[in-house]
Each structure stands twice: as structure tokens, then as C-alpha cells.
Short mmCIF file of C-alpha atoms in Angstrom, two decimals:
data_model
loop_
_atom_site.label_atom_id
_atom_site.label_comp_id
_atom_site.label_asym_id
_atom_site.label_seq_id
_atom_site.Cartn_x
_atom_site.Cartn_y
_atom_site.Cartn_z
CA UNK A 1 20.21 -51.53 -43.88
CA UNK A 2 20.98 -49.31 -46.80
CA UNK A 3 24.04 -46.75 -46.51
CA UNK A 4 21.85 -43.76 -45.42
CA UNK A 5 20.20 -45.97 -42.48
CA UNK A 6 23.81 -46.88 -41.77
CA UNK A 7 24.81 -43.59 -41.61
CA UNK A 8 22.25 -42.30 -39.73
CA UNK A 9 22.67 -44.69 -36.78
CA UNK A 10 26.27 -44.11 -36.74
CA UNK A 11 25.16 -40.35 -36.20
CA UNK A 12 22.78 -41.11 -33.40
CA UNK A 13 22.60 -41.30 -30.40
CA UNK A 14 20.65 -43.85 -29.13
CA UNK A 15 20.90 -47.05 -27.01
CA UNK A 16 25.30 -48.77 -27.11
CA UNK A 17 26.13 -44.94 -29.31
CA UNK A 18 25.93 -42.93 -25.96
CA UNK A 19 29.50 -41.56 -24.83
CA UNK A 20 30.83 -43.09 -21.62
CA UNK A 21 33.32 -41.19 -19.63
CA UNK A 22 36.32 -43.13 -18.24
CA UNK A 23 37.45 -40.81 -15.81
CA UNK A 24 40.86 -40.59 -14.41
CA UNK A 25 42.85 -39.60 -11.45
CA UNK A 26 45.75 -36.90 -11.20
CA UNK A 27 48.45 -37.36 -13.57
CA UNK A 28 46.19 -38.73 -16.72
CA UNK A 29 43.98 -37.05 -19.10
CA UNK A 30 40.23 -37.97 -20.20
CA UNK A 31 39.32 -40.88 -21.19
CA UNK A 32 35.82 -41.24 -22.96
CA UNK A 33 34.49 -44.86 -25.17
CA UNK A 34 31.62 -44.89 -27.62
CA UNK A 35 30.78 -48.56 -28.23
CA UNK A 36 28.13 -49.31 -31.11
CA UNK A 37 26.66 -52.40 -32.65
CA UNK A 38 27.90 -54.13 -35.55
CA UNK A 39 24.65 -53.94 -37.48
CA UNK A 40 25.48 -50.22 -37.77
CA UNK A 41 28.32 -51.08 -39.65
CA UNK A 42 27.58 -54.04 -42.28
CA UNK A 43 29.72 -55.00 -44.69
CA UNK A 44 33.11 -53.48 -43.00
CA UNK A 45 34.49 -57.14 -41.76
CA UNK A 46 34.20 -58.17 -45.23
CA UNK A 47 36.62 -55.57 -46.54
CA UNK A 48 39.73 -57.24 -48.30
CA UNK A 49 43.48 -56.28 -48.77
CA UNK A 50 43.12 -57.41 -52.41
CA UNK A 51 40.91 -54.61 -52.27
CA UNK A 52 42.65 -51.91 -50.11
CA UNK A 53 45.69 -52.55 -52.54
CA UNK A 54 43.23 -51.45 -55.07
CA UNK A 55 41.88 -48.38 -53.75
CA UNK A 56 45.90 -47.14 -52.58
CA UNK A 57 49.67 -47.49 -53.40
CA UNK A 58 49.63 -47.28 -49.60
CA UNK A 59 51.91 -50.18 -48.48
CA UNK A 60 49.90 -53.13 -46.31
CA UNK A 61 50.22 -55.91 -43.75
CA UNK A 62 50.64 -59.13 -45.24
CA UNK A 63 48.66 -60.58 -42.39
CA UNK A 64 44.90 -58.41 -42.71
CA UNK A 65 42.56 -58.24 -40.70
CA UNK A 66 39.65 -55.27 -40.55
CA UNK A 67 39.56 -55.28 -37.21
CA UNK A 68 43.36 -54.71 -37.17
CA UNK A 69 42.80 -50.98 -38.70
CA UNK A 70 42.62 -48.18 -36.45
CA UNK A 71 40.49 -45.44 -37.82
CA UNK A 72 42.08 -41.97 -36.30
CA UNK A 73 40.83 -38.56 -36.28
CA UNK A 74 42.39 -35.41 -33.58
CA UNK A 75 41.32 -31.83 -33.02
CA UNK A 76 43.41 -28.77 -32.84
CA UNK A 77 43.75 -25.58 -31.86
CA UNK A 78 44.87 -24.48 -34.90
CA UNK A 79 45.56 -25.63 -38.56
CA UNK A 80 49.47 -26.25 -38.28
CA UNK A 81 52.24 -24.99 -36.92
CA UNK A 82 54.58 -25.20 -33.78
CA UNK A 83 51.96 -24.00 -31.39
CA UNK A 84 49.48 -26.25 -32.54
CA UNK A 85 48.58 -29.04 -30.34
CA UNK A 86 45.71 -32.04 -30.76
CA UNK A 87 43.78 -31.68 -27.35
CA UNK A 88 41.63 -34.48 -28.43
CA UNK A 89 42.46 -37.59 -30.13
CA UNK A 90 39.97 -40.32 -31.21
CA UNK A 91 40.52 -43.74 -32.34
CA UNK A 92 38.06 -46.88 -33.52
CA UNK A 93 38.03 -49.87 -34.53
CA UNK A 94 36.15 -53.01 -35.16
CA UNK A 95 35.30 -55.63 -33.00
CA UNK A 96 33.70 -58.90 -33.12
CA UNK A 97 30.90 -57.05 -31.18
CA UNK A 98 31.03 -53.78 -32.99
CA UNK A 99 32.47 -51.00 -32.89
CA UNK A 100 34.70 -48.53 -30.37
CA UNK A 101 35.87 -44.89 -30.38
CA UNK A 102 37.91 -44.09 -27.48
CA UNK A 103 38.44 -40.59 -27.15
CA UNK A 104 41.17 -38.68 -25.16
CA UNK A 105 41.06 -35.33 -24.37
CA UNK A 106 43.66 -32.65 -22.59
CA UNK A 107 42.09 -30.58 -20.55
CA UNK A 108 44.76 -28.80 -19.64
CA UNK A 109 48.34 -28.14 -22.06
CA UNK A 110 49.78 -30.36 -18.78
CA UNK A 111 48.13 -33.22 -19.92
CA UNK A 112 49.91 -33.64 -23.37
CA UNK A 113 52.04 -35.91 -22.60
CA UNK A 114 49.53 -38.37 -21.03
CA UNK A 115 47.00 -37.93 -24.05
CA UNK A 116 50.30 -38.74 -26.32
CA UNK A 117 51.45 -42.11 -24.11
CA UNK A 118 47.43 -43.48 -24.70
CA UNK A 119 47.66 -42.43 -28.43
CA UNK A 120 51.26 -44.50 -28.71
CA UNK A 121 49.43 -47.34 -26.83
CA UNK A 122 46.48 -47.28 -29.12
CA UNK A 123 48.63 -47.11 -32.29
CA UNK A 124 51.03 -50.21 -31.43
CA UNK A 125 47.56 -52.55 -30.75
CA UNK A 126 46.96 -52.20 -34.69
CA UNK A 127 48.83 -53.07 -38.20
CA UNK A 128 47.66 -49.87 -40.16
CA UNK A 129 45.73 -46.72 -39.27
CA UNK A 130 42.99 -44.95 -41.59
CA UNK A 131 42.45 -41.19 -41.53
CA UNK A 132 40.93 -38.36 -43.34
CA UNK A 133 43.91 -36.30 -44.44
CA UNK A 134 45.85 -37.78 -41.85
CA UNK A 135 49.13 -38.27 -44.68
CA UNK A 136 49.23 -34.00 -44.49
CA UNK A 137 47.74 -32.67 -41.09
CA UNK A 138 46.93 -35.07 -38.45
CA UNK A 139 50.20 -37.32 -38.77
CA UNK A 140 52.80 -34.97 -38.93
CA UNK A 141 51.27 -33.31 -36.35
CA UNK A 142 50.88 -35.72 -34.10
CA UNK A 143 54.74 -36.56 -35.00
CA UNK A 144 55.50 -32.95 -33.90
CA UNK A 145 54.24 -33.42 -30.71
CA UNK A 146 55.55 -36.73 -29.71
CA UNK A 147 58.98 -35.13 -30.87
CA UNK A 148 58.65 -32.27 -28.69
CA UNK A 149 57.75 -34.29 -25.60
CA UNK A 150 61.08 -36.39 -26.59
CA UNK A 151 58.66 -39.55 -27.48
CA UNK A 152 59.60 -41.93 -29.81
CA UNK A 153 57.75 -41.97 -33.22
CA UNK A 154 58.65 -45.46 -33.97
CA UNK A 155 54.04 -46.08 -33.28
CA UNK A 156 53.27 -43.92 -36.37
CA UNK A 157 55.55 -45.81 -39.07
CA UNK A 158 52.97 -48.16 -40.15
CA UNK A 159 50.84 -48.69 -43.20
CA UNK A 160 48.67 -45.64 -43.51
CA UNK A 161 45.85 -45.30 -45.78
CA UNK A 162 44.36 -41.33 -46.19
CA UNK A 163 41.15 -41.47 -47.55
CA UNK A 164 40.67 -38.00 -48.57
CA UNK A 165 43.08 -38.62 -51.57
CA UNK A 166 41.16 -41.69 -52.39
CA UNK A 167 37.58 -39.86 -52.38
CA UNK A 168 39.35 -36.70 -54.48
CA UNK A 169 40.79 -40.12 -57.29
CA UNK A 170 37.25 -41.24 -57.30
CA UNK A 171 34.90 -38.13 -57.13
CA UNK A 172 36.84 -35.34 -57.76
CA UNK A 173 35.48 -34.78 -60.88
CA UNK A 174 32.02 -35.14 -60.14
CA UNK A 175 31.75 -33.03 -57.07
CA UNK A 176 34.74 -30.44 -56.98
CA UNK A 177 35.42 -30.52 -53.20
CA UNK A 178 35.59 -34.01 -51.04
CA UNK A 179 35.44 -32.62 -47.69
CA UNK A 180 34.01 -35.43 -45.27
CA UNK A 181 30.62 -33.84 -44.53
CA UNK A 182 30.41 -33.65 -48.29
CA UNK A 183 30.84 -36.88 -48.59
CA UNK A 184 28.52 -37.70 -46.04
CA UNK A 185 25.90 -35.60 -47.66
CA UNK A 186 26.53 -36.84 -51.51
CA UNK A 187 27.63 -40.34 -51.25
CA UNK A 188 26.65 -41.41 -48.32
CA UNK A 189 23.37 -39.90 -48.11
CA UNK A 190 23.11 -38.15 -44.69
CA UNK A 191 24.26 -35.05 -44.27
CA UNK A 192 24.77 -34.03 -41.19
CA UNK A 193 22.54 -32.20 -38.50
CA UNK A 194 23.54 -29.67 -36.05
CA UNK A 195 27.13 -30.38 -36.39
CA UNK A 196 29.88 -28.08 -35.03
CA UNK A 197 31.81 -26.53 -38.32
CA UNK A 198 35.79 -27.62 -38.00
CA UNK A 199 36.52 -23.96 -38.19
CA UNK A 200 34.85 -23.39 -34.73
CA UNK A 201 36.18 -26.28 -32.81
CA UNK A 202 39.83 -24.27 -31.64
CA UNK A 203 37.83 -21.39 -29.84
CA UNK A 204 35.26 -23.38 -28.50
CA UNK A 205 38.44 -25.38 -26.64
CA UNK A 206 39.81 -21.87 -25.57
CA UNK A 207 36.35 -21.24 -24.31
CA UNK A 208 36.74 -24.32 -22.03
CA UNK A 209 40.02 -23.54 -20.52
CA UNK A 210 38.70 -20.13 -19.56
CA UNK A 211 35.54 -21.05 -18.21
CA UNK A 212 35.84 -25.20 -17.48
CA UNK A 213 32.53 -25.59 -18.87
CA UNK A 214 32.60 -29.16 -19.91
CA UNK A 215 29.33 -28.52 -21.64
CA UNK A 216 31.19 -26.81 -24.35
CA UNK A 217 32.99 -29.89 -25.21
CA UNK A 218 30.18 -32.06 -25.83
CA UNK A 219 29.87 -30.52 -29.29
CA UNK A 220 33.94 -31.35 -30.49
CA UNK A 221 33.55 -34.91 -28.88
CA UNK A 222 30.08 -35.89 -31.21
CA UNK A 223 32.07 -34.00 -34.20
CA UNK A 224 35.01 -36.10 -33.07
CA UNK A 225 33.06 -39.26 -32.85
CA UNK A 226 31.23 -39.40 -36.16
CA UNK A 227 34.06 -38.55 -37.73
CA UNK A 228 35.70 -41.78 -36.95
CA UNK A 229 32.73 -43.92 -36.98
CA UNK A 230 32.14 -42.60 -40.59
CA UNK A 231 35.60 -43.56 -41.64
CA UNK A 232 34.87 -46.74 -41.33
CA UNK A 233 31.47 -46.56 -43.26
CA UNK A 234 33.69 -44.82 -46.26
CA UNK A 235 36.16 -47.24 -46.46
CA UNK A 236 33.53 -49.81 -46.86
CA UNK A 237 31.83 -48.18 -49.12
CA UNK A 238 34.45 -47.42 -51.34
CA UNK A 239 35.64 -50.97 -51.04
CA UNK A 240 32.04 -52.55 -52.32
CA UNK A 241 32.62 -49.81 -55.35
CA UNK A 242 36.18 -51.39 -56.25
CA UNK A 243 34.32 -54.50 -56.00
CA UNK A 244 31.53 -53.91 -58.17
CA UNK A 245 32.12 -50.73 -60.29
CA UNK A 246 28.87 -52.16 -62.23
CA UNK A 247 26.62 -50.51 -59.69
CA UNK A 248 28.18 -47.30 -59.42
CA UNK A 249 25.47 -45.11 -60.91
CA UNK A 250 27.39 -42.30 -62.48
CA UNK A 251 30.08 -42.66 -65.43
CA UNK A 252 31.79 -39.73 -63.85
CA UNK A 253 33.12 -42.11 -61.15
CA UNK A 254 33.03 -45.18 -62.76
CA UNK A 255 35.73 -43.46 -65.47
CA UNK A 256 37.89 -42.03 -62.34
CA UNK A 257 37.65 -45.06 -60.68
CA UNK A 258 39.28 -46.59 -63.87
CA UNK A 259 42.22 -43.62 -64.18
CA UNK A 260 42.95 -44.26 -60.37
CA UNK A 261 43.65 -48.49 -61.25
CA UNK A 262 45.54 -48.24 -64.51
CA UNK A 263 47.95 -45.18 -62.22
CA UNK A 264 48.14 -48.55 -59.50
CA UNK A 265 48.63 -50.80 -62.55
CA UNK A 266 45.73 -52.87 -62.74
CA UNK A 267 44.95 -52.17 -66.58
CA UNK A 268 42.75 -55.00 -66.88
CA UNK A 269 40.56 -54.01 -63.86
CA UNK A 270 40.92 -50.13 -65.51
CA UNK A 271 39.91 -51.14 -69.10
CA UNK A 272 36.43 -52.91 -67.44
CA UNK A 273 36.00 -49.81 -65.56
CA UNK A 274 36.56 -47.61 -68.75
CA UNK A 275 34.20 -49.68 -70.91
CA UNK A 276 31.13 -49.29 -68.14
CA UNK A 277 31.82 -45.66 -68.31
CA UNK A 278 31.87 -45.25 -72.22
CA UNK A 279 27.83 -46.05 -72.23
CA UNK A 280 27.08 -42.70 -70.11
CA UNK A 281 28.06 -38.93 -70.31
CA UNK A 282 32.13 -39.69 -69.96
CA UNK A 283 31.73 -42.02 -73.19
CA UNK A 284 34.01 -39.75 -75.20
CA UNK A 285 36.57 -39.90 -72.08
CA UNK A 286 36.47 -42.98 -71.30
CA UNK A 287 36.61 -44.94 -74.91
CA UNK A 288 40.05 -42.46 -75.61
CA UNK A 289 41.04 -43.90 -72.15
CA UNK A 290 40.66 -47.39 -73.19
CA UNK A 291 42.14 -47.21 -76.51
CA UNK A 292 45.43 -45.31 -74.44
CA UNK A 293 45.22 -48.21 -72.55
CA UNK A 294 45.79 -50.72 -74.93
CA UNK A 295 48.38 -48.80 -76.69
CA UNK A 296 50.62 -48.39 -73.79
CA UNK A 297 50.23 -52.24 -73.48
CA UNK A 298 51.18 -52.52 -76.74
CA UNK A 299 48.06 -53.90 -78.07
CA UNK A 300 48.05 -51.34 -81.21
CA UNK A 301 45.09 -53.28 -82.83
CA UNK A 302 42.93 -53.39 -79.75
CA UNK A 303 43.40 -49.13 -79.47
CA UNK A 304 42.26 -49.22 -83.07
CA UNK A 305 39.34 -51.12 -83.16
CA UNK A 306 38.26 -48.89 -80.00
CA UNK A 307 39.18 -45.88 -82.25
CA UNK A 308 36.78 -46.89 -85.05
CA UNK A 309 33.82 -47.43 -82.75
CA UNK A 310 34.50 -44.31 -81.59
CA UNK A 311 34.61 -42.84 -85.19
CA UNK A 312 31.41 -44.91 -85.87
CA UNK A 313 29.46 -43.57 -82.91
CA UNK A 314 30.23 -40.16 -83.70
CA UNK A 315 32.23 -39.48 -80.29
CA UNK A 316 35.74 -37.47 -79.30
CA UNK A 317 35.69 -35.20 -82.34
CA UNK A 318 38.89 -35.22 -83.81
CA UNK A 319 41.08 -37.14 -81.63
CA UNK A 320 39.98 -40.95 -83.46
CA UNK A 321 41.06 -39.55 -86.72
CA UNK A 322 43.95 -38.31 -85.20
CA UNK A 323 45.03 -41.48 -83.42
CA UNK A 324 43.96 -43.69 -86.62
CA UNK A 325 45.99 -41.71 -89.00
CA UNK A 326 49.23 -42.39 -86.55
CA UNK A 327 48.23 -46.08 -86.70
CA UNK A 328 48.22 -46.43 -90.13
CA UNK A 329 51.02 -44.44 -90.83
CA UNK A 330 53.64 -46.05 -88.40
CA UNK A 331 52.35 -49.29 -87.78
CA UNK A 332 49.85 -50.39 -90.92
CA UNK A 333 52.59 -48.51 -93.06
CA UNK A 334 49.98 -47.19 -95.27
CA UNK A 335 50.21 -43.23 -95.48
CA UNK A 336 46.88 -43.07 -97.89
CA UNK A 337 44.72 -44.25 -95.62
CA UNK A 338 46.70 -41.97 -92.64
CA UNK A 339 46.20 -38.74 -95.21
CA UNK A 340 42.24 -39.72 -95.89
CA UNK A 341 42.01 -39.75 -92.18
CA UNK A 342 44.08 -36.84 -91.33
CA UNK A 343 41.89 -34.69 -94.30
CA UNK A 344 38.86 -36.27 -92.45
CA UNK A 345 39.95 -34.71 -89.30
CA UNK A 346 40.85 -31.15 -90.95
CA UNK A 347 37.45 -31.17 -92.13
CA UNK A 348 36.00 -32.10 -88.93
CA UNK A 349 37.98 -29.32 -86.70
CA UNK A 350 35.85 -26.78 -89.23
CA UNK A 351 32.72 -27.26 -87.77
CA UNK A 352 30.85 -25.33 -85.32
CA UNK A 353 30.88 -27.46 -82.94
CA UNK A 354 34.63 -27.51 -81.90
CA UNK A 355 34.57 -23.52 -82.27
CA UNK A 356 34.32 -22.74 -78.65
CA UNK A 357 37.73 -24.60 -77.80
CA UNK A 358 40.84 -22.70 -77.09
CA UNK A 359 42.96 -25.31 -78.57
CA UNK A 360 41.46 -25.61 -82.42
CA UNK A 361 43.95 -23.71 -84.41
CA UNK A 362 46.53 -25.03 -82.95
CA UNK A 363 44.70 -28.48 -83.55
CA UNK A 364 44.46 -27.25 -87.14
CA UNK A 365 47.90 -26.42 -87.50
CA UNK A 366 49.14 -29.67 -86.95
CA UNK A 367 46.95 -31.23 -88.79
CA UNK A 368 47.73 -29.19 -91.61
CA UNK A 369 51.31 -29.88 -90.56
CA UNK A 370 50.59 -34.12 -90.94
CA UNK A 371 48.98 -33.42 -94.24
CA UNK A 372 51.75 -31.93 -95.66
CA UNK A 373 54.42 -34.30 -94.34
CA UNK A 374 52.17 -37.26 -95.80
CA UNK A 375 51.69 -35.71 -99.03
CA UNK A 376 55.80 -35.20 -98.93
CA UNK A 377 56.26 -38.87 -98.08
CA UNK A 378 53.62 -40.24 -100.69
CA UNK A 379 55.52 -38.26 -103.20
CA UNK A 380 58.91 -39.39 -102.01
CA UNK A 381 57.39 -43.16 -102.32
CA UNK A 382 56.12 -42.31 -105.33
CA UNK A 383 59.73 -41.50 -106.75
CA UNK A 384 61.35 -43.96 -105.33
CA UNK A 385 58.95 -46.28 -107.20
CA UNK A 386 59.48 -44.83 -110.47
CA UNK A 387 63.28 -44.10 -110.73
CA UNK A 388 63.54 -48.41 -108.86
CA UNK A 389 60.99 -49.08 -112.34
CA UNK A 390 63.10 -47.10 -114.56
CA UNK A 391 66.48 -48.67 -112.89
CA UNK A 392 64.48 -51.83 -113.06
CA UNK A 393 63.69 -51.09 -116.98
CA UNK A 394 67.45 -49.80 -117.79
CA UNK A 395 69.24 -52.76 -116.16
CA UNK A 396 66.31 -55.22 -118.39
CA UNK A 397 67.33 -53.19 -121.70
CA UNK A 398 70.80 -53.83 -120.50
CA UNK A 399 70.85 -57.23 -120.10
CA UNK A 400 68.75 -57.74 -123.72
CA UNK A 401 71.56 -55.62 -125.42
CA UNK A 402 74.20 -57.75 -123.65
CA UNK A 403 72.67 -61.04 -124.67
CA UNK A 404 72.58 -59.73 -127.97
CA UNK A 405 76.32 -58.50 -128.12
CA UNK A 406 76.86 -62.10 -126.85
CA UNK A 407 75.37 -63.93 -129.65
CA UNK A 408 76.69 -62.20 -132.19
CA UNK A 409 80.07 -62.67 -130.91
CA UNK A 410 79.14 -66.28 -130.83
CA UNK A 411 78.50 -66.57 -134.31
CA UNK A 412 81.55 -64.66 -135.52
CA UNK A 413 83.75 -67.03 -133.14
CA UNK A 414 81.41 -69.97 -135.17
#
């Protein structure tokens, strides 16, 4: 089953995906389950921490297990603030039969604090919990709220890992906004089909408590649902990128991918990623990233060599000259070659082709600036050289006139 089969039968609802309704008595909130097949989720038991630590700085259990992350997702009735309050709260995760969601849902501002005593249960089951921009909206609101109904928040201090900023690392460049559905749509190959927008979801709820049409709910509780079940179809996908960035089709990510693991410090893992992405449209990007790379590692030759193919290749404009002539200047010592390149580069920022960039005087003027310095310390070398020749010279003529002077006086003491 490819991702967009996946995706789609996560979205479905057919056969184990229907919604069951766990009714409670007085004193409780709603409880609803969504229980689906594994083979609507393949690959996610295969996920690895190695991996995770990859994708994350996010801190994680030494003992992992997938089925030991609890996929979370609430809905408001509002965007923030003190008044704001998560009627509904899902939560998922893996089992060795599939997958749950178990949903719970105030139906009434009365039944806060019941909804908040399942969602502190449901949290303490698991090691780490997964949202969607959980690390800005839903965690600190759901710490709000257990605050306010003088709860303990002791349930939400564990390793969290917010996908959103690990979509923006990886595709950010590529596709400008990362919103879920987006992601759904671009990456995962489904968009979604008669979905209820986010933005509609608070007045629908105030629709319910005026009218108690429970009809009006079933729209938040599918939007709800997916949500969570398509967190854990991200993650895995994003984990089998990390994995194998050799498949990723576009450079674009590939080259991200690479920024995000050199900022986690895996440079090796970042300089493969880099060199995949140097063969399509981020080539320029990604061959400067590489030769950075091995610079900061202090592998000066390595950032070089990667220099010169890009030099070779015609790629990055001015920027290999630039970095070559620094090379040969403070490392090679050898301020020729470092003015030959820096002239190259001079001549190079003339042509029409770097015209359209905001920053090419000022490129030019430091250029011209390097030139100038170089020619200034060839000139000083070139002084030093002759007045050490002509010392070198006077102090020979010396020592002949003194050997001289000697013999003579040898001959008169004779």
C-alpha cells in the first residue's frame, strides 16, 4: 500500500474506522474510540529512536517503543487565551492490532474537569507524545487548563516531539506554508474531502451548546480523528525520508533535510544529504553547503576541492572564487594565486547575469577591497625580499672585506 492508499484509508470510513461512542453516566464527559487496522498504517512499528533523534533535538526515552508514543490533537473555542478551553481532546496510538483514537469531548464547560482527569490518564500510559504544533498551542493550553482546575501538570513533562517544526526544517522551502492538510495534499498525496476548515470548528461547538444537536459534532470529531491518525502516517513518513534521503525526489528537500542534521550535529549524515542535492536545482546551494561543512570541521582541503568542482561546473557565481582566494591566502600562504582568483571573481560580478542582485556592489566593493590589500601585501613581501637580499649582499661584502683586512694583517704580523 503506497502512502496515498494509506492515507486514504486512514480518511475513510469503512469497516474497524467507524467511531464508537463510549457513553457515560452523570459526572463524566464523552467518551468516543476509533480503532483501525494495522495495514492502514505500514511501516510505523518500524520507526526508530536513532531516527527520531534525527528528525528533533527533542529529548527521548531511552527505552522506545512506537507504540509507547501518544499522538495528540484538541479543539478549541478559540486560538489562545484565558477563555479558551479544548472541548475535545483526541489521542492514538499504536497497537499490536492497530491503531486507536479515543476521543473526549465536553459537552458542557461542567465537564472540564472530567475531560482533563481522562487526558492526565491517557498521557501517564505513554513515554512521549507527538503533536502538530502542540510545543506552541495545544500544550500550553492544555497546561492552562489543568492549572486552572488546580491539576497537577507533572503528565505533560515528557519528551515531546512537534512535527510542524519538523515539516517547516524539511519543506519549508519548497512549499511556503506546512499546514497539515497541506501536507496531506503535497506529500502525502490525499488531500482531503469535505473536511471542516479549523477556522469553523469554535462556532460550530457554540452551535451545539445552543441547540444540543449532536449532529453538528460529527464534523469536529472526523476533523479530530484524521488529524491524529495522520500524525502517525507523517511521522513515518518522515522517518523512511531520514532513512533513505536517496529517494526523496526533490533537491529542495533533500538540501533542507541536510541543513536540519548538520544544526542536530550529524555532519556526516548532512554532507551525504548535501551531495544528493548538488545533482538537481539546489546544486549551487547545496555544494557551498558542503564545502561550509567541511570547513567548520576543519577539513580546509576537503571545502576546497568542493570549491573547484564548483568553479569547474560553472555553479555559485562568485562565492568559489571568493572562498578559494581566502584559502590560499591564509592557509596555502600564497597571495598570487588568492589575487588571480579574487581578479577572477571581480570579473565575474561584471556580468549580466549577477545584475539583478541587490547585493553586487557591495560584492564588488569588497572585492575590490581584497585586491587592494593583496596587491599591498605582495608588495610588502616583495620588499621584505629585497632589502633581506640586499642585507643578505651587504653582510657577504662585509665579511669578504673583513677576511681581507684579516690577511693582510696576517702578513704584516709575518
Amino acid at each position: 500500500m503506497n502512502l496515498r492508499d494509506k492515507l486514504r484509508a486512514v480518511g475513510g470510513s469503512s469497516g474497524g474506522g467507524k467511531p464508537r461512542s463510549r457513553e457515560t453516566g452523570n459526572g463524566d464527559c464523552r467518551h468516543l474510540a476509533v480503532f483501525r487496522p494495522m495495514s492502514e498504517f505500514p511501516g510505523a512499528m518500524e520507526v526508530r529512536r536513532e531516527t527520531l533523534a534525527r528528525l528533533s533535538a527533542a529529548e527521548l526515552p531511552e527505552s522506545f517503543d512506537p507504540r509507547r508514543i501518544l499522538y495528540l490533537d484538541t479543539e478549541t473555542t478559540g486560538l489562545g487565551g484565558s477563555g479558551t478551553v479544548a472541548f475535545l481532546v483526541g489521542m492514538g496510538y499504536l497497537t499490536d492490532g492497530g491503531f486507536e483514537v479515543h476521543q473526549f469531548l465536553m459537552r458542557d464547560y461542567d465537564e472540564e474537569p472530567f475531560l482533563l482527569r481522562h487526558v492526565e490518564a491517557g498521557l501517564n500510559r505513554f513515554d512521549m507524545i507527538c503533536t502538530f504544533n502542540g510545543a506552541t498551542f495545544d500544550l500550553p493550553l492544555l497546561e492552562g487548563r489543568f492549572l486552572m482546575n488546580r491539576m497537577g501538570r507533572d503528565s505533560l513533562q515528557r519528551p515531546h516531539l512537534d512535527l510542524l517544526q519538523v515539516a517547516r526544517r524539511l519543506w519549508k522551502l519548497r512549499l511556503g506554508r506546512c499546514n497539515l492538510g497541506r501536507l496531506e495534499e503535497v506529500i502525502l498525496g490525499n488531500p482531503r474531502e469535505n473536511d471542516l476548515p479549523g477556522s469553523e470548528v469554535p462556532q460550530r461547538y457554540f452551535a451545539y451548546l445552543k441547540t444540543r444537536q449532536e449532529s453538528l459534532l460529527q464534523d469536529i470529531l472526523d476533523h479530530n480523528a484524521q488529524d491524529i491518525a495522520s500524525l502517525c502516517v507523517l511521522l513515518t513518513h518522515m522517518a523512511e525520508m531520514y532513512e533513505h534521503p536517496e529517494r526523496i525526489r526533490f533537491s529542495e528537500d533533500v538540501y533542507s533535510m541536510g541543513r536540519a542534521l548538520e544544526r542536530f550535529h550529524y555532519p556526516e549524515e548532512a554532507r551525504r544529504c548535501y551531495r544528493l542535492a548538488s545533482r538537481g536545482r539546489t546544486g549551487s546551494l547545496a555544494s557551498a553547503a558542503l564545502a561550509h561543512s567541511y570547513r567548520r570541521g576543519g577539513e580546509r582541503a576537503e571545502a576546497a576541492r568542493v570549491w573547484e568542482e564548483m568553479i569547474a561546473a560553472r555553479r555559485g557565481g562568485v562565492l568559489p572564487y571568493i572562498e578559494l582566494a581566502k584559502y590560499q591566502e591564509h592557509t596555502m600562504r600564497n597571495p598570487a594565486e588568492a589575487l588571480r582568483l579574487t581578479e577572477k571573481a571581480l570579473a565575474l560580478s561584471s556580468e549580466a547575469t549577477l545584475r539583478d542582485s541587490g547585493t553586487v556592489q557591495e560584492i564588488k566593493n569588497e572585492l575590490q577591497y581584497r585586491r587592494r590589500r593583496l596587491i599591498r601585501k605582495m608588495e610588502a613581501a616583495d620588499r621584505k625580499a629585497r632589502e633581506a637580499e640586499a642585507a643578505a649582499a651587504s653582510g657577504e661584502g662585509e665579511r669578504k672585506s673583513n677576511g681581507i683586512r684579516n690577511d693582510v694583517q696576517g702578513e704584516q704580523g709575518l
